[in-house]
mmCIF file of C-alpha atoms in Angstrom:
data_model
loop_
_atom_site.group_PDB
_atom_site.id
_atom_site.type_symbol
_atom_site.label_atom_id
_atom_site.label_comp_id
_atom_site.label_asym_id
_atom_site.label_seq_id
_atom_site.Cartn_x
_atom_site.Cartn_y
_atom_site.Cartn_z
ATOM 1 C CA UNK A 20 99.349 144.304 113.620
ATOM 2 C CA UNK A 21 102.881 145.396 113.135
ATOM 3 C CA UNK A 22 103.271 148.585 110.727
ATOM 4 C CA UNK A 23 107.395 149.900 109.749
ATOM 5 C CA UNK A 24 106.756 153.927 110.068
ATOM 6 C CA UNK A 25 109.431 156.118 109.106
ATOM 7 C CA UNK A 26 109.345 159.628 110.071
ATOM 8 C CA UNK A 27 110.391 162.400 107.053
ATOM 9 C CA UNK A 28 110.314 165.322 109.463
ATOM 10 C CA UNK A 29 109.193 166.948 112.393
ATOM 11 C CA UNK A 30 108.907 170.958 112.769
ATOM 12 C CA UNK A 31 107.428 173.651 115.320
ATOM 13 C CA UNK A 32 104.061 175.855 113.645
ATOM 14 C CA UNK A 33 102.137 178.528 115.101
ATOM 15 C CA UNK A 34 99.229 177.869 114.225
ATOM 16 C CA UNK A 35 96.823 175.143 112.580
ATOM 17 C CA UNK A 36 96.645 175.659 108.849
ATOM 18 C CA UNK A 37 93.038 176.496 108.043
ATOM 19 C CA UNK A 38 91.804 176.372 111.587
ATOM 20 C CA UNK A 39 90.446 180.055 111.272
ATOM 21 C CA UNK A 40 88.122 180.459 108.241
ATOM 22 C CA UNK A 41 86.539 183.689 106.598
ATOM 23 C CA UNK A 42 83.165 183.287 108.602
ATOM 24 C CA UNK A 43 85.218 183.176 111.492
ATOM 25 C CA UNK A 44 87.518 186.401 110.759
ATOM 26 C CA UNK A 45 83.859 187.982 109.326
ATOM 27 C CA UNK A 46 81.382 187.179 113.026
ATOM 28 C CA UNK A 47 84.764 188.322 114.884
ATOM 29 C CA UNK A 48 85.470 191.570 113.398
ATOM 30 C CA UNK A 49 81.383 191.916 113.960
ATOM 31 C CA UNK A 50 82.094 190.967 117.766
ATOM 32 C CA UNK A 51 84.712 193.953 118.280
ATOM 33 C CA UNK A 52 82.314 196.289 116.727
ATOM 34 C CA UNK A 53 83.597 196.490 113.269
ATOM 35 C CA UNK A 54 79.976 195.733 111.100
ATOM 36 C CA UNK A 55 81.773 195.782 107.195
ATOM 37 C CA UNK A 56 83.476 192.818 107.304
ATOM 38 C CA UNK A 57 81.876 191.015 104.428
ATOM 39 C CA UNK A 58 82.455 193.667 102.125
ATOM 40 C CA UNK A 59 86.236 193.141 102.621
ATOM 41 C CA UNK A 60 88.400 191.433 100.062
ATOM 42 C CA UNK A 61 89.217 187.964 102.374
ATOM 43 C CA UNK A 62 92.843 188.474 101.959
ATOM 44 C CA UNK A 63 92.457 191.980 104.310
ATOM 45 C CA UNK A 64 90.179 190.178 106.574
ATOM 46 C CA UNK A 65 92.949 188.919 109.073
ATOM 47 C CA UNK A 66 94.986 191.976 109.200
ATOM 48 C CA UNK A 67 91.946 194.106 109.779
ATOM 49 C CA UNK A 68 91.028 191.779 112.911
ATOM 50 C CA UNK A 69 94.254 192.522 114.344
ATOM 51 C CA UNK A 70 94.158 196.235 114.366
ATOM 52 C CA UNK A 71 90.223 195.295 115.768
ATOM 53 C CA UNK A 72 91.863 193.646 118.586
ATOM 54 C CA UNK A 73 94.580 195.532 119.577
ATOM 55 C CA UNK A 74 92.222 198.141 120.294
ATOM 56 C CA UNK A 75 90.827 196.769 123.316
ATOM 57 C CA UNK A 76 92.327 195.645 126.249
ATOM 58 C CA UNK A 77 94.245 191.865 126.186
ATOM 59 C CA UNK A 78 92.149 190.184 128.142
ATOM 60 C CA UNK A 79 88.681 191.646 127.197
ATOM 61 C CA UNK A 80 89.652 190.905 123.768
ATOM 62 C CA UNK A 81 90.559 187.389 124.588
ATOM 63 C CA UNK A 82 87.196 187.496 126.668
ATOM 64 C CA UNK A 83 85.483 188.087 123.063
ATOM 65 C CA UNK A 84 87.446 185.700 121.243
ATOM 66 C CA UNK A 85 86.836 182.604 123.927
ATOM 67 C CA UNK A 86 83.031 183.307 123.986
ATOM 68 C CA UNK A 87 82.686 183.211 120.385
ATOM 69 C CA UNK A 88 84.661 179.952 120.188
ATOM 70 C CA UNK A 89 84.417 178.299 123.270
ATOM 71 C CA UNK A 90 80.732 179.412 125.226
ATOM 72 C CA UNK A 91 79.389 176.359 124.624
ATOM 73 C CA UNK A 92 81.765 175.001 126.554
ATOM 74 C CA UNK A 93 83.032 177.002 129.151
ATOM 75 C CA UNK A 94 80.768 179.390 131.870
ATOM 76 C CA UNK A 95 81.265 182.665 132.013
ATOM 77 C CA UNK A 96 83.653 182.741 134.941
ATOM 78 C CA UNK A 97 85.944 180.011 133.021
ATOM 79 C CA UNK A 98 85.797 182.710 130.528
ATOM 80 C CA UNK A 99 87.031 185.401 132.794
ATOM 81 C CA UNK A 100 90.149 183.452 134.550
ATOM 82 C CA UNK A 101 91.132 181.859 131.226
ATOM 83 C CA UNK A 102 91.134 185.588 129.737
ATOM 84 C CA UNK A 103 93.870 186.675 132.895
ATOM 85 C CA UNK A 104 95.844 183.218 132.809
ATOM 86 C CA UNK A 105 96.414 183.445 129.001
ATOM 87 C CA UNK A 106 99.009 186.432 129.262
ATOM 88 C CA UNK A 107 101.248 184.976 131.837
ATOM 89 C CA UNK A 108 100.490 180.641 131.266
ATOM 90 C CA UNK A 109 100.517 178.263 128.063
ATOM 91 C CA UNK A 110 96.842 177.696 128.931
ATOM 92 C CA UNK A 111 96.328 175.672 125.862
ATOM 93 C CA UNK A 112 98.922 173.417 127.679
ATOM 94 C CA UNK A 113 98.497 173.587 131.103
ATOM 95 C CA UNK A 114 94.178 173.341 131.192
ATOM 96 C CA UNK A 115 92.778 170.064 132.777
ATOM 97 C CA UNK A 116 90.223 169.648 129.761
ATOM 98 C CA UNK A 117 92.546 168.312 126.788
ATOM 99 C CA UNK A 118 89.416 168.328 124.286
ATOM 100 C CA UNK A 119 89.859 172.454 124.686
ATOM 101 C CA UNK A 120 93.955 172.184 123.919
ATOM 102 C CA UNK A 121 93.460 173.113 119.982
ATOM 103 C CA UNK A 122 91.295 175.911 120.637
ATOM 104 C CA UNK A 123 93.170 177.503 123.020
ATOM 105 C CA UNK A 124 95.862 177.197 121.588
ATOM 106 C CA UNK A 125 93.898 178.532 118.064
ATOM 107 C CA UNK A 126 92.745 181.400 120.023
ATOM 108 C CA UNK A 127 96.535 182.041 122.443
ATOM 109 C CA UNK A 128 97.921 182.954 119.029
ATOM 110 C CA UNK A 129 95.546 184.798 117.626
ATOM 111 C CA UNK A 130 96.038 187.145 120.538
ATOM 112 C CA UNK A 131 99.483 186.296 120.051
ATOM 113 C CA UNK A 132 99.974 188.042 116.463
ATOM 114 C CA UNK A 133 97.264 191.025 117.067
ATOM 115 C CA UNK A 134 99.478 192.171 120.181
ATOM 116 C CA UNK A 135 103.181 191.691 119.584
ATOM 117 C CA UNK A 136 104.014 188.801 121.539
ATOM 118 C CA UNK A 137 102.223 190.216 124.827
ATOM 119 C CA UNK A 138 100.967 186.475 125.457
ATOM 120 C CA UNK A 139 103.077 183.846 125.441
ATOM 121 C CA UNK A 140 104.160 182.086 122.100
ATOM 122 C CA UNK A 141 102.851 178.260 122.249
ATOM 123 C CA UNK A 142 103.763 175.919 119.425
ATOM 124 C CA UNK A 143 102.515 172.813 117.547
ATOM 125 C CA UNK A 144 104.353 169.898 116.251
ATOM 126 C CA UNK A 145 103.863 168.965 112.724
ATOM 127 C CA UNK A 146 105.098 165.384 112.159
ATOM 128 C CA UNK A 147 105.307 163.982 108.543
ATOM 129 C CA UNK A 148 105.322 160.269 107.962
ATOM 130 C CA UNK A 149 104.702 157.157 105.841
ATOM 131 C CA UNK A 150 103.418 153.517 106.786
ATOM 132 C CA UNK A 151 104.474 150.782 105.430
ATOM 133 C CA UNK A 152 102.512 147.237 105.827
ATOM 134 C CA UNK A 153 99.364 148.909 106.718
ATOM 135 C CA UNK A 154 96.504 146.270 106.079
ATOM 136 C CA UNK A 155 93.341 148.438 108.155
ATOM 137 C CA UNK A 156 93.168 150.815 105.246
ATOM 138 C CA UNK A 157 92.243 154.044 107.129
ATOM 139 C CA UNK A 158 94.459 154.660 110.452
ATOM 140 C CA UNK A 159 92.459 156.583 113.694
ATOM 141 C CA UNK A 160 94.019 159.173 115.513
ATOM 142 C CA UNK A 161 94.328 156.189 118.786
ATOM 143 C CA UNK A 162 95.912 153.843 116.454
ATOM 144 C CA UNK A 163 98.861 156.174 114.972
ATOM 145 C CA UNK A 164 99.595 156.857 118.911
ATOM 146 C CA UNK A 165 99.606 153.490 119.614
ATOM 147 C CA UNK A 166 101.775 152.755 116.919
ATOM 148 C CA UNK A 167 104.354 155.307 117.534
ATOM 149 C CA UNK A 168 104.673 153.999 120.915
ATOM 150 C CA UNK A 169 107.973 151.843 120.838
ATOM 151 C CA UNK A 170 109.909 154.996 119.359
ATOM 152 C CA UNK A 171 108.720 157.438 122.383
ATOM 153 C CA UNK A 172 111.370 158.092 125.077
ATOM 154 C CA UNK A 173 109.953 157.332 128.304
ATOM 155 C CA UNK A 174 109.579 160.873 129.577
ATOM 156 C CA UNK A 175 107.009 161.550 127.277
ATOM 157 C CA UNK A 176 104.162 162.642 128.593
ATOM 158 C CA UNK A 177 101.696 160.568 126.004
ATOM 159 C CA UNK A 178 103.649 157.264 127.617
ATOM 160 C CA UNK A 179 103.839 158.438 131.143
ATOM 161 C CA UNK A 180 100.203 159.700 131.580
ATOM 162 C CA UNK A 181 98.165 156.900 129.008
ATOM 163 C CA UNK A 182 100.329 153.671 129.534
ATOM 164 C CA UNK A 183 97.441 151.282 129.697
ATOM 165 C CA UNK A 184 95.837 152.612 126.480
ATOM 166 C CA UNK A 185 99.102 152.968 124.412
ATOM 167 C CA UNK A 186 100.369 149.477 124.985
ATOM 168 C CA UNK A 187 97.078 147.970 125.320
ATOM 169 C CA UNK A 188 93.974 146.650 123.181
ATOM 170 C CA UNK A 189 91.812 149.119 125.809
ATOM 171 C CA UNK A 190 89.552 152.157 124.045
ATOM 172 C CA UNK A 191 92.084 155.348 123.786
ATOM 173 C CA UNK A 192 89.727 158.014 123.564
ATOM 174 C CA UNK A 193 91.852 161.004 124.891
ATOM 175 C CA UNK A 194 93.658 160.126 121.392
ATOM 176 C CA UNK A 195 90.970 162.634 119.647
ATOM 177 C CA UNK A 196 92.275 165.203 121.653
ATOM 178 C CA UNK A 197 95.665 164.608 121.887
ATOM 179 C CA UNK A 198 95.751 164.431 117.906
ATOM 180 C CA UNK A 199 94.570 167.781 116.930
ATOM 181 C CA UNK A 200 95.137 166.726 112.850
ATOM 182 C CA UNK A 201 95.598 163.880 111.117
ATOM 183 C CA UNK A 202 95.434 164.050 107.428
ATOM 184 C CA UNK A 203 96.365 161.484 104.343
ATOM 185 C CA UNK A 204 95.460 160.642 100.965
ATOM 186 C CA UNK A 205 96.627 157.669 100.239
ATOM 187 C CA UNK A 206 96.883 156.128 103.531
ATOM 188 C CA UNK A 207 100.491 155.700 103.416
ATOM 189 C CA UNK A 208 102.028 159.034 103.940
ATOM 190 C CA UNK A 209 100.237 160.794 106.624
ATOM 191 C CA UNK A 210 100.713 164.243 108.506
ATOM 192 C CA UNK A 211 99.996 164.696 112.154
ATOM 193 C CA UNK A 212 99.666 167.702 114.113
ATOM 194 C CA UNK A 213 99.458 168.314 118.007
ATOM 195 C CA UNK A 214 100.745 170.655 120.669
ATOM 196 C CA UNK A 215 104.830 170.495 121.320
ATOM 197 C CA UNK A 216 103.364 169.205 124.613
ATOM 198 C CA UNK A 217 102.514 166.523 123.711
ATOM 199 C CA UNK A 218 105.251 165.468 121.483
ATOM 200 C CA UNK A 219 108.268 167.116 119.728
ATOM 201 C CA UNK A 220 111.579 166.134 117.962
ATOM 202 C CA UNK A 221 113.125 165.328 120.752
ATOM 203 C CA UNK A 222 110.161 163.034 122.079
ATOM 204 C CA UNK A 223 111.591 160.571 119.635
ATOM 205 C CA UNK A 224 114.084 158.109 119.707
ATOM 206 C CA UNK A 225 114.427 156.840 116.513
ATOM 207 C CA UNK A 226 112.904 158.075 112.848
ATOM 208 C CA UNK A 227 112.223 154.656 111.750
ATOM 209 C CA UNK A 228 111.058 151.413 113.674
ATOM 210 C CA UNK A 229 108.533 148.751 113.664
ATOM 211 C CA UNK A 230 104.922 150.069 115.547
ATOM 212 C CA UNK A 231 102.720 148.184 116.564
ATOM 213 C CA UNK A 232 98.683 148.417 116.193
ATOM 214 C CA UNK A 233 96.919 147.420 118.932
ATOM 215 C CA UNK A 234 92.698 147.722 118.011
ATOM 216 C CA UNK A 235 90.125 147.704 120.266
ATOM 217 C CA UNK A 236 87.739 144.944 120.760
#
């Protein structure tokens, strides 16, 4: 199915709105040994986890940080290199699992903020845009890709590394993690958000153009 998708902008963020939520800020302050959180008022919550961090070492406090978020996924010695690479590599960019890309990145700029710009400052893209002639209703994360596909410039890395499941009817699973957010209410006019790696003004060659939906069997 052919779809006319115009994009309204596309801008750098540091960080995913909402990613990080008040249990989250509450269990971490609890992790670096600071027991009151809860009776905080939520709006001192994130400043008083950065002072909480900054009083430990970088990469025992990214140690912390990735266990609490990420020990279900990662061993203990994934734990400990990650916590070393993060100050000197985009981790959340360069790690071979891309399911792990939003948290790291979540967690890179955490660090990011409590110390100062000691670890390297990775970015997101947000892209705005509407649809026009969509007739599936609700759009997947594989399908947008997909769609998007003829306006890509051919040293993109979405093109170059999943050919055969942008331009093909084939399953594009990887599309969950390559698409960190994709949110719309009306179906039409949707927001997308995913790592600058991934894709970035200049990733596009055009703003408006005719996509094309290509759906599983």
């Amino acid at each position: 199915m052919k779809v006319n998708i115009e994009i309204k902008s596309i801008y750098a963020i540091d960080e995913i709105p909402n990613y990080w939520t008040t249990e989250d800020y509450i269990a971490l302050l609890d992790a670096f040994g600071f027991e009151d959180g809860k009776s905080l008022n939520p709006e001192g919550l994130f400043e008083m986890l950065q002072m909480a961090i900054s009083d430990f070492e970088p990469n025992e406090a990214a140690k912390i940080i990735l266990a609490y978020k990420l020990s279900n996924d990662l061993c203990e010695g994934q734990i400990d290199q990650i916590s070393n690479d993060m100050l000197i590599d985009k981790v959340c960019e360069e790690y071979p699992e891309i399911h792990l890309h939003k948290h790291l990145f979540s967690i890179n700029q955490l660090l990011f903020k409590a110390y100062n710009g000691i670890y390297p400052n990775a970015k997101a893209s947000s892209i705005k845009f509407s649809v026009a002639n969509n007739e599936i209703g609700v759009l997947s994360k594989s399908y947008v890709l997909k769609a998007f596909n003829n306006a890509l410039n051919d040293s993109n890395l979405i093109r170059r590394l999943f050919d055969d499941a942008m331009t093909t009817e084939n399953d594009f699973p990887d599309a969950e993690s390559i698409v960190w957010e994709l949110n719309s209410t009306d179906n039409i006019n949707f927001e997308l958000i995913t790592s600058e790696y991934w894709m970035d003004r200049e990733s596009f060659l055009a703003m408006e153009f005719e996509g094309e939906i290509l759906k599983s069997e």
